[in-house]
GROMACS .gro file of C-alpha atoms in nm:
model
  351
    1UNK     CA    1  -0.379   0.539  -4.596
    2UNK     CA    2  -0.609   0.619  -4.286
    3UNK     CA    3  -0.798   0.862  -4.530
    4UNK     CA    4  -0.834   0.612  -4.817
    5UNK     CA    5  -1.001   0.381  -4.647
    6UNK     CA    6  -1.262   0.632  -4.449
    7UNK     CA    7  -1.326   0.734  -4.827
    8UNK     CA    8  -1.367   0.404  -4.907
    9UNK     CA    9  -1.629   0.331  -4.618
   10UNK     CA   10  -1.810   0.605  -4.707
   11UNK     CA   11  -1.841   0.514  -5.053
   12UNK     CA   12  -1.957   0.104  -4.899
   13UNK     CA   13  -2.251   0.310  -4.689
   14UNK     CA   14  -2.361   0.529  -4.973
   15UNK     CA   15  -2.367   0.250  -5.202
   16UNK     CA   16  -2.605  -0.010  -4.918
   17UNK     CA   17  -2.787   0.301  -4.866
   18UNK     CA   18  -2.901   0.384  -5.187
   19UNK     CA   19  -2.954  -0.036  -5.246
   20UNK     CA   20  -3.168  -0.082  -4.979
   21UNK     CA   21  -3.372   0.214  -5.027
   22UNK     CA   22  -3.401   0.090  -5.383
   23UNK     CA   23  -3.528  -0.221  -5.274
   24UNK     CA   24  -3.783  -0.117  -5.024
   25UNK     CA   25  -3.907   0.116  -5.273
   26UNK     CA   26  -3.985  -0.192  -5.511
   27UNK     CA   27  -4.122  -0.392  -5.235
   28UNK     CA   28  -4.374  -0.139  -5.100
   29UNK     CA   29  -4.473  -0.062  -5.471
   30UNK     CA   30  -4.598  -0.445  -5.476
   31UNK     CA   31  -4.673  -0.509  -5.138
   32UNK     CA   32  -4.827  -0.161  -5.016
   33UNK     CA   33  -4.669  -0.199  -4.655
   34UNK     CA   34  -4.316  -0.252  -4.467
   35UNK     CA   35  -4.271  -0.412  -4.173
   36UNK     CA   36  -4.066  -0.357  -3.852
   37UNK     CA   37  -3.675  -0.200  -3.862
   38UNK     CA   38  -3.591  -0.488  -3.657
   39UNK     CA   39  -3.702  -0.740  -3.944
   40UNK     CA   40  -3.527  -0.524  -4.217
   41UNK     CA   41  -3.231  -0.440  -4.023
   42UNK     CA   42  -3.169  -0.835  -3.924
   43UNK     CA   43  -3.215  -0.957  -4.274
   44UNK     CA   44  -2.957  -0.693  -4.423
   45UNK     CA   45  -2.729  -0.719  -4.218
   46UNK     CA   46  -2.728  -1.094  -4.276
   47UNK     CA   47  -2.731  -1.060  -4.659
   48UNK     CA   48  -2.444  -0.771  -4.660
   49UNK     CA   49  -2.257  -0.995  -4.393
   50UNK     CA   50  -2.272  -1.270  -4.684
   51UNK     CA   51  -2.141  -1.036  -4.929
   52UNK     CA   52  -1.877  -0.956  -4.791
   53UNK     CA   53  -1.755  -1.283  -4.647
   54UNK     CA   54  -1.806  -1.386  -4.963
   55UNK     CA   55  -1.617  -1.153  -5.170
   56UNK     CA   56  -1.276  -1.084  -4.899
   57UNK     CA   57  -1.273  -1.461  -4.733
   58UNK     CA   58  -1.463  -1.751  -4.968
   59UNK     CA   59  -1.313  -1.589  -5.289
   60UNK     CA   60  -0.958  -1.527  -5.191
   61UNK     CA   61  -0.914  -1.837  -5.019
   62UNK     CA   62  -0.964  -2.081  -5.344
   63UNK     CA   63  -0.865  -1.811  -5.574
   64UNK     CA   64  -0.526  -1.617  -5.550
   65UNK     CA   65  -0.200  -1.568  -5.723
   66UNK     CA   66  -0.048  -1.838  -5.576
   67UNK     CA   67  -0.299  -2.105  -5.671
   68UNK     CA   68  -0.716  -2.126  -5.793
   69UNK     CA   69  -0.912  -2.392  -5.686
   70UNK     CA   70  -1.267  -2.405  -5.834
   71UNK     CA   71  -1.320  -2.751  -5.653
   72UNK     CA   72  -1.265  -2.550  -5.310
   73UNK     CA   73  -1.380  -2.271  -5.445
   74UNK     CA   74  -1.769  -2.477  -5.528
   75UNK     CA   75  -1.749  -2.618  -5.189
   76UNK     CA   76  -1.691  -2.299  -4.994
   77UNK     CA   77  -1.980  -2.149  -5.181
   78UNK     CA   78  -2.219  -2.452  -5.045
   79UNK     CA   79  -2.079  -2.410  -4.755
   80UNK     CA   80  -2.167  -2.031  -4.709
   81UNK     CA   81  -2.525  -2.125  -4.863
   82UNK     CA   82  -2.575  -2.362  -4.576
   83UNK     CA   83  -2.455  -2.167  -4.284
   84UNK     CA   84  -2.643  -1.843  -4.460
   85UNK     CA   85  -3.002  -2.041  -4.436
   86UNK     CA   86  -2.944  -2.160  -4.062
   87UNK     CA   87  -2.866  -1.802  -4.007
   88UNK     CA   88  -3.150  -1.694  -4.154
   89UNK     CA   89  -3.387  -1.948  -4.000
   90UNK     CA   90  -3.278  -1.852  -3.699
   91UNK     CA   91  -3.301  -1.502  -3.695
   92UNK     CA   92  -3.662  -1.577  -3.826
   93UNK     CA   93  -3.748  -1.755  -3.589
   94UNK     CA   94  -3.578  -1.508  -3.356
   95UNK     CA   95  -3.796  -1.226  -3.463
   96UNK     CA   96  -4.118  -1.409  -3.408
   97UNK     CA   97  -4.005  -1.475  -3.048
   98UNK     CA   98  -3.984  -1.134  -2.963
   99UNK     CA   99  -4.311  -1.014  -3.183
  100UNK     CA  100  -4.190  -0.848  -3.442
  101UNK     CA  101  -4.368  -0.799  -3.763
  102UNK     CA  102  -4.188  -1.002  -4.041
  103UNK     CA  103  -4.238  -0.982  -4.384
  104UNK     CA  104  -4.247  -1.374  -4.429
  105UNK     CA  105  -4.336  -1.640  -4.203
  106UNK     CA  106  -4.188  -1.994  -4.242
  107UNK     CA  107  -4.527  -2.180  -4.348
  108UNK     CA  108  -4.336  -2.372  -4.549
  109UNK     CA  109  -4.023  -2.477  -4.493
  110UNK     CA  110  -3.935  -2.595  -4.839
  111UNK     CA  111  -4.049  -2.254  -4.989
  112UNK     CA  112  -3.825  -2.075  -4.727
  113UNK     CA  113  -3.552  -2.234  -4.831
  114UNK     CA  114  -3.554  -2.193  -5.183
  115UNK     CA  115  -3.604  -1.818  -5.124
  116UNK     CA  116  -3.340  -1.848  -4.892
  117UNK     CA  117  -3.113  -1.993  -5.157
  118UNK     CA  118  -3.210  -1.753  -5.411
  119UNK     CA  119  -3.220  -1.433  -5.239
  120UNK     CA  120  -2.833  -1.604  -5.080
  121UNK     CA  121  -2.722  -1.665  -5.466
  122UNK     CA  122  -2.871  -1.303  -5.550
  123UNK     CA  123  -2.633  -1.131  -5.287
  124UNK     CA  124  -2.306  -1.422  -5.343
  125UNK     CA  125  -2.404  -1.280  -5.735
  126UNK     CA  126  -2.322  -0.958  -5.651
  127UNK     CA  127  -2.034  -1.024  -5.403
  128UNK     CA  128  -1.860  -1.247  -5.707
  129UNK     CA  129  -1.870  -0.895  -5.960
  130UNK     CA  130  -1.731  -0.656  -5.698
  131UNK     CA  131  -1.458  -0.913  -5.556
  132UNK     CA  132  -1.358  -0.919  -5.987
  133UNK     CA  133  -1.394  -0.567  -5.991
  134UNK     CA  134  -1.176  -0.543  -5.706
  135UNK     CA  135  -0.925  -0.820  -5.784
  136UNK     CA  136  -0.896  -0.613  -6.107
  137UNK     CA  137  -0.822  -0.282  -5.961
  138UNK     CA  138  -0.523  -0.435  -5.787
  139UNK     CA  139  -0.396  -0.614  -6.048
  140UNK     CA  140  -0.381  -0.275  -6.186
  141UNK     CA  141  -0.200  -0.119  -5.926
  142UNK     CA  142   0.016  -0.397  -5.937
  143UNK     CA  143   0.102  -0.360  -6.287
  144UNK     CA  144   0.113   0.005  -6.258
  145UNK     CA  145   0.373  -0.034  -6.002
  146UNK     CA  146   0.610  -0.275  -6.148
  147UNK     CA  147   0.596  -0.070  -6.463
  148UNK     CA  148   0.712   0.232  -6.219
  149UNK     CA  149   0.976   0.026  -6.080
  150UNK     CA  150   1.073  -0.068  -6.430
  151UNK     CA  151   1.074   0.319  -6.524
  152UNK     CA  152   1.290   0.388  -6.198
  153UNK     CA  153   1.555   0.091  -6.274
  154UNK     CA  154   1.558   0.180  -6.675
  155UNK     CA  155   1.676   0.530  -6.565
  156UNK     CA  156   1.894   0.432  -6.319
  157UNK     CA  157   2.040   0.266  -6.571
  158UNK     CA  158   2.076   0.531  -6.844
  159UNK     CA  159   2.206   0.733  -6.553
  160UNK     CA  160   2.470   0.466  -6.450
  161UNK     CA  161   2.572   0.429  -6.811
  162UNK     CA  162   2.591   0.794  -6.867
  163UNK     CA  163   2.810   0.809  -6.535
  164UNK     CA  164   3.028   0.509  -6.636
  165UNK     CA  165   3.089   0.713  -6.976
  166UNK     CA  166   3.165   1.030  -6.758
  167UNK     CA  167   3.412   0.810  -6.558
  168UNK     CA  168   3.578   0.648  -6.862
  169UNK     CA  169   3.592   0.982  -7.078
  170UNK     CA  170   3.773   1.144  -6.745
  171UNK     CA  171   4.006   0.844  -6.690
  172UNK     CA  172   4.110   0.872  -7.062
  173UNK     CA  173   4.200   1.251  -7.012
  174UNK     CA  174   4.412   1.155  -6.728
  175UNK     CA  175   4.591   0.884  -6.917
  176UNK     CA  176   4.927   1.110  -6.902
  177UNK     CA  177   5.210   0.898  -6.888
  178UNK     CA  178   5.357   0.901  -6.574
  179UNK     CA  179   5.748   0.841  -6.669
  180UNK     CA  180   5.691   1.113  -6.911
  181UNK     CA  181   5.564   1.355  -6.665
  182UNK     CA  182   5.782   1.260  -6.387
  183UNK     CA  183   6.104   1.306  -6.597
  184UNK     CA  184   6.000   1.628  -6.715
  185UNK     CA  185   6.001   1.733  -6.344
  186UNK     CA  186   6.348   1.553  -6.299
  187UNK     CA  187   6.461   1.765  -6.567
  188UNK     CA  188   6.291   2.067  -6.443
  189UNK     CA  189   6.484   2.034  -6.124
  190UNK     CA  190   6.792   2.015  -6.270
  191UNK     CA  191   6.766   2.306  -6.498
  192UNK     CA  192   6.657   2.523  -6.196
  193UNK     CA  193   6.829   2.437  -5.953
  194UNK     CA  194   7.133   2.584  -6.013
  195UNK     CA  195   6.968   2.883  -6.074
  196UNK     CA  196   6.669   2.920  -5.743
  197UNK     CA  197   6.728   2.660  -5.494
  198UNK     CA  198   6.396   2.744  -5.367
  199UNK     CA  199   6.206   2.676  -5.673
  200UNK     CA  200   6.375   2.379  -5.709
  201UNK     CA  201   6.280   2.214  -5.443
  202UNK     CA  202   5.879   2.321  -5.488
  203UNK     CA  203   5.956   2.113  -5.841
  204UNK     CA  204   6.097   1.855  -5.626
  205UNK     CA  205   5.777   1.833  -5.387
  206UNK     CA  206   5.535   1.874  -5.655
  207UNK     CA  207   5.730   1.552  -5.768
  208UNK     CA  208   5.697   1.362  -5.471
  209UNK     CA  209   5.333   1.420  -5.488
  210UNK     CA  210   5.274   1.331  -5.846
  211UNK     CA  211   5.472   1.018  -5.815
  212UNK     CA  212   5.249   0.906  -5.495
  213UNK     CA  213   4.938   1.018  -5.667
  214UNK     CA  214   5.032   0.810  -5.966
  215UNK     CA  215   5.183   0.542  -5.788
  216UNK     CA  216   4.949   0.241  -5.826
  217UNK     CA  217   4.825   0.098  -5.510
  218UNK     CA  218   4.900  -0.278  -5.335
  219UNK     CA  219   4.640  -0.562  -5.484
  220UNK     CA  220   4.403  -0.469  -5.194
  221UNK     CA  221   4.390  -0.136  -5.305
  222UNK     CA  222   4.589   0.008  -5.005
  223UNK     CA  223   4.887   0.190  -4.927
  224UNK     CA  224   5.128   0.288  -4.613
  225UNK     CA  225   5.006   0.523  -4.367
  226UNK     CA  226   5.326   0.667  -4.335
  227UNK     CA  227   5.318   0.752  -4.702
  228UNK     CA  228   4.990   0.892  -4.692
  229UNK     CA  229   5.097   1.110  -4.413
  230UNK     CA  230   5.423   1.210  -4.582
  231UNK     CA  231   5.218   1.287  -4.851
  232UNK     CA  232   4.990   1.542  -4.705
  233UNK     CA  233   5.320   1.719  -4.526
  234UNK     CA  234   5.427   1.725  -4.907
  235UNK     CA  235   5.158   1.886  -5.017
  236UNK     CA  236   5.148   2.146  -4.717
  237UNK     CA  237   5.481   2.250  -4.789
  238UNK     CA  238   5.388   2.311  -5.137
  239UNK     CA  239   5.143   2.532  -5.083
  240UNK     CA  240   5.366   2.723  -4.813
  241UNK     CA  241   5.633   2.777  -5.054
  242UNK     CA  242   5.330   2.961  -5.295
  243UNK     CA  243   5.252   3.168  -5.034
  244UNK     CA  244   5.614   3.293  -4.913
  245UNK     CA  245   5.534   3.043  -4.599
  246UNK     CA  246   5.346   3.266  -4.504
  247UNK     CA  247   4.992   3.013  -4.441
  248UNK     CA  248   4.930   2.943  -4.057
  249UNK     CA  249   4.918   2.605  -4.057
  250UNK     CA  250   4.938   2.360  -3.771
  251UNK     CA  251   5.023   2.038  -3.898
  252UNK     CA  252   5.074   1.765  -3.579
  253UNK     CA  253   5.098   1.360  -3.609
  254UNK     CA  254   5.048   1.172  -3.256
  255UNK     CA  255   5.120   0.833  -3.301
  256UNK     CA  256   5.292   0.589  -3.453
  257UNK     CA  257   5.226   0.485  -3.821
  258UNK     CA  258   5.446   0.195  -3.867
  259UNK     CA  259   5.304  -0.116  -3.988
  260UNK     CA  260   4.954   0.064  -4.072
  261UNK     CA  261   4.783   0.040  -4.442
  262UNK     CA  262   4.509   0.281  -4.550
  263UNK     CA  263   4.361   0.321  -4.889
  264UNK     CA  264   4.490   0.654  -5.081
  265UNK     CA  265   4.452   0.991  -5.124
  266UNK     CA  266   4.169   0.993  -4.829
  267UNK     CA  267   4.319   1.186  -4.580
  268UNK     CA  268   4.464   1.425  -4.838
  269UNK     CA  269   4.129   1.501  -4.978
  270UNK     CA  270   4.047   1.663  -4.626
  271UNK     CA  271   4.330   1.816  -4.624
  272UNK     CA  272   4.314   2.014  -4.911
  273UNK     CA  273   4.002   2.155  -4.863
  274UNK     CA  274   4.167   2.328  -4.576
  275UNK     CA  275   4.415   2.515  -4.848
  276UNK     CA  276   4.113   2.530  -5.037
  277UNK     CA  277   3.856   2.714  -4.828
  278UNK     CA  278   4.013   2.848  -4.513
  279UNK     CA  279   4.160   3.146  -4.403
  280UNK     CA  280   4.544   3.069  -4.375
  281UNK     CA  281   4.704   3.399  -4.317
  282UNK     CA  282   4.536   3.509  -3.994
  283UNK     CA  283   4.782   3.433  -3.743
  284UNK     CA  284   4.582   3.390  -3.451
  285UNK     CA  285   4.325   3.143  -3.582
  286UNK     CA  286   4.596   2.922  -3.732
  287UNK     CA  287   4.439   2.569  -3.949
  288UNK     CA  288   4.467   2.265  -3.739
  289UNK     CA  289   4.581   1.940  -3.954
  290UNK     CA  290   4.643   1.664  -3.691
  291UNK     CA  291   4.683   1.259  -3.652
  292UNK     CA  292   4.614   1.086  -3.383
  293UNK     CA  293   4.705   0.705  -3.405
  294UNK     CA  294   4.597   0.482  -3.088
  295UNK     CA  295   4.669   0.156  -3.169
  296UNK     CA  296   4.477   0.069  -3.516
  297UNK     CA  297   4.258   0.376  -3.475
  298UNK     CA  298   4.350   0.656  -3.647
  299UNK     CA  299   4.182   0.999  -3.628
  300UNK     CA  300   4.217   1.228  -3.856
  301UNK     CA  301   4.133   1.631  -3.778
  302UNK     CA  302   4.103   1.905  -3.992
  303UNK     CA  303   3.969   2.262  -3.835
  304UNK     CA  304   4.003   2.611  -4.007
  305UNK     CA  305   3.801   2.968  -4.030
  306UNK     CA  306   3.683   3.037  -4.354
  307UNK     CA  307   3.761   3.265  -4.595
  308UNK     CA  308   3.513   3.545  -4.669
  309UNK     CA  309   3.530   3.510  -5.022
  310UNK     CA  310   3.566   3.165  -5.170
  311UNK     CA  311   3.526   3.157  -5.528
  312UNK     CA  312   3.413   2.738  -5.543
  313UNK     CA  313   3.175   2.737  -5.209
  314UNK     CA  314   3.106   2.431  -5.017
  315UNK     CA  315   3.305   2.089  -4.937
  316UNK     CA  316   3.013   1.840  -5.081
  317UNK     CA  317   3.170   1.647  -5.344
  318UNK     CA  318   3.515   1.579  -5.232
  319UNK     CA  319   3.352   1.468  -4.878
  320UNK     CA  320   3.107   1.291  -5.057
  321UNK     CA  321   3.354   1.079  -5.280
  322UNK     CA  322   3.596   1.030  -4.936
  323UNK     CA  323   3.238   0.862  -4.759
  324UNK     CA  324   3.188   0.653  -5.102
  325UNK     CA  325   3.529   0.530  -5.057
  326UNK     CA  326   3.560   0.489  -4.722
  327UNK     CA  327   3.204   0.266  -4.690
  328UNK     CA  328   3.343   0.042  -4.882
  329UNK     CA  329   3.646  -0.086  -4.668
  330UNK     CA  330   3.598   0.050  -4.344
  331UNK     CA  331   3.386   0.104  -4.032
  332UNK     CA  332   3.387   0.445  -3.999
  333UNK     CA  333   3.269   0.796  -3.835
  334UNK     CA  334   3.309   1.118  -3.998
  335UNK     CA  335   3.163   1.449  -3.816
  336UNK     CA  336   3.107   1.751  -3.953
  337UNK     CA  337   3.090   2.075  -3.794
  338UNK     CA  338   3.003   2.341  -4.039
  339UNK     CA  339   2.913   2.736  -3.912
  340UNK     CA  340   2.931   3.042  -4.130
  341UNK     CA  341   3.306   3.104  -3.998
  342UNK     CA  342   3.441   2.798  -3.917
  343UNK     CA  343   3.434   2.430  -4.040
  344UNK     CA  344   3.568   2.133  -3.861
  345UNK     CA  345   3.605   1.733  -3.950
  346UNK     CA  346   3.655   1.455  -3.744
  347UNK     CA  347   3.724   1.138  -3.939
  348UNK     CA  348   3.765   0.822  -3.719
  349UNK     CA  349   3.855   0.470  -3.897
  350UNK     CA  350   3.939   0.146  -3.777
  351UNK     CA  351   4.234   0.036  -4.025
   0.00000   0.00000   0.00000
């Protein structure tokens, strides 16, 4: 911005520059002589001081967005004329105190004044066409910018929309009904049961953990801690039968969850991103899954090496979605400490 308006200066001096040498040029080709610097210097710098108070205080002050007053607009401009002739009379005068050479003595004070006026209504002329010229070129900008910020919000919608059909085609996929599913798992159980004991009873978790994940919610959209907890130790033992229970997996609650109320399938999100991405048979770096529960603070940790091949890299848009969700009922802190062999989250809530 600094840069724009140096440009912008230097632009102002080229432009008085090149006027005033015009003007001299005219004068000496009818007069044949030029008088003193102090007598030109005095007398432009008056009549560019009027130009500019003209065009960036008398203008904007009776005409602006917010109202335009020609009446105050007519009396500012007599105004200026006024205070622009007792300027000018006394710098005249001024001049001829200290013997300087002026171009024109006040013989007459009528005469000087109507020069005065003229040479005042010449410069407020030209102050009027660049404060237009200017009041234009911001209008412009102005219109340029709302027509960005129309561009920006017109896309934001198409990209809402397209996201809203993203989210409705997904949540008609997932319309499986629940009973449906959940009985074919009762039945499942059944069958195998008498037959593997062991697979059985990974039927029967998987059940627990469909019917919590498709168990709606209480009105305000939360559920029991203790569920929520029972529902990650669900899923943990899932994953252990898999693997022969064989995964390293330290799983610890501290506290007591009784009477607490979080909103769902948070915590677990975390958690399976530790099944997901770390390294679970190395016995001596074992995955840390822990709750600690001080009063109405809960903290949730989740800590495991990675593994050195991971086929879907990074943790981004389950984390992401578990902030989104999170902002919106709680106070919250989640830290991340990601390395190239480890990652670790801390995720502290107020419930």
């Amino acid at each position: 911005m600094k840069t724009l308006k140096l440009e912008n200066l230097k632009l102002h001096v080229i432009f008085w520059a090149i006027f005033i040498v015009y003007e001299l040029a005219v004068s000496f080709s009818f007069g044949g002589k030029f008088t003193t610097f102090p007598d030109y210097a005095g007398h432009y710098l008056l009549n560019i001081g009027l130009f500019y108070f003209n065009a960036h205080v008398v203008f904007p002050t009776a005409i602006n967005r917010k109202r335009k007053s020609y009446f105050i607009l007519t009396l500012l401009i007599i105004a200026e004329l006024v205070l622009y002739m007792l300027l000018k009379f006394l710098l005249t005068n001024l001049l001829v105190g200290f013997n300087f050479q002026i171009s024109r003595l006040i013989t007459n004070t009528w005469s000087f004044f109507v020069e005065s006026i003229w040479r005042a209504v010449y410069f407020i002329g030209l102050s009027t066409g660049y404060w237009f010229a200017l009041s234009t070129i911001q209008d412009r900008k102005i219109i340029d910018n709302l027509e960005n910020i129309n561009v920006r919000n017109e896309l934001q919608n198409q990209i809402l929309e397209k996201t809203l059909l993203s989210t409705e085609n997904a949540y008609l996929k997932a319309q499986i009904n629940p009973h449906f599913l959940l009985n074919t798992l009762n039945f499942l159980y059944n069958s195998v049961s008498k037959f593997s004991e062991e697979t059985a009873d990974s039927i029967l978790l998987l059940s627990d953990i469909m019917r919590y994940a498709l168990t709606n919610a209480d009105e305000d959209g939360k559920v029991k801690l203790a569920l929520e907890i029972e529902h990650i130790n669900s899923f943990i033992k899932l994953n252990q039968a898999r693997f022969s229970q064989r995964l390293n997996i330290d799983f610890r609650i501290d506290g007591n969850p009784d009477g607490l109320r979080i909103i769902p399938l948070v915590l677990i999100t975390l958690a399976e991103n530790v099944l997901k991405y770390g390294d679970l048979l190395a016995g001596e770096y074992p995955a840390k899954i822990i709750v600690l529960i001080e009063g109405y603070n809960l903290t949730f940790i989740t800590q495991n090496r990675k593994r050195k091949t991971v086929h879907d890299h990074g943790y981004g848009i389950g984390i992401k979605n578990v902030k989104d969700r999170l902002a919106m009922h709680y106070k919250y802190e989640l830290i991340i400490e990601d390395s190239k062999t480890e990652y670790k989250s801390i995720l502290k809530i107020e419930l």
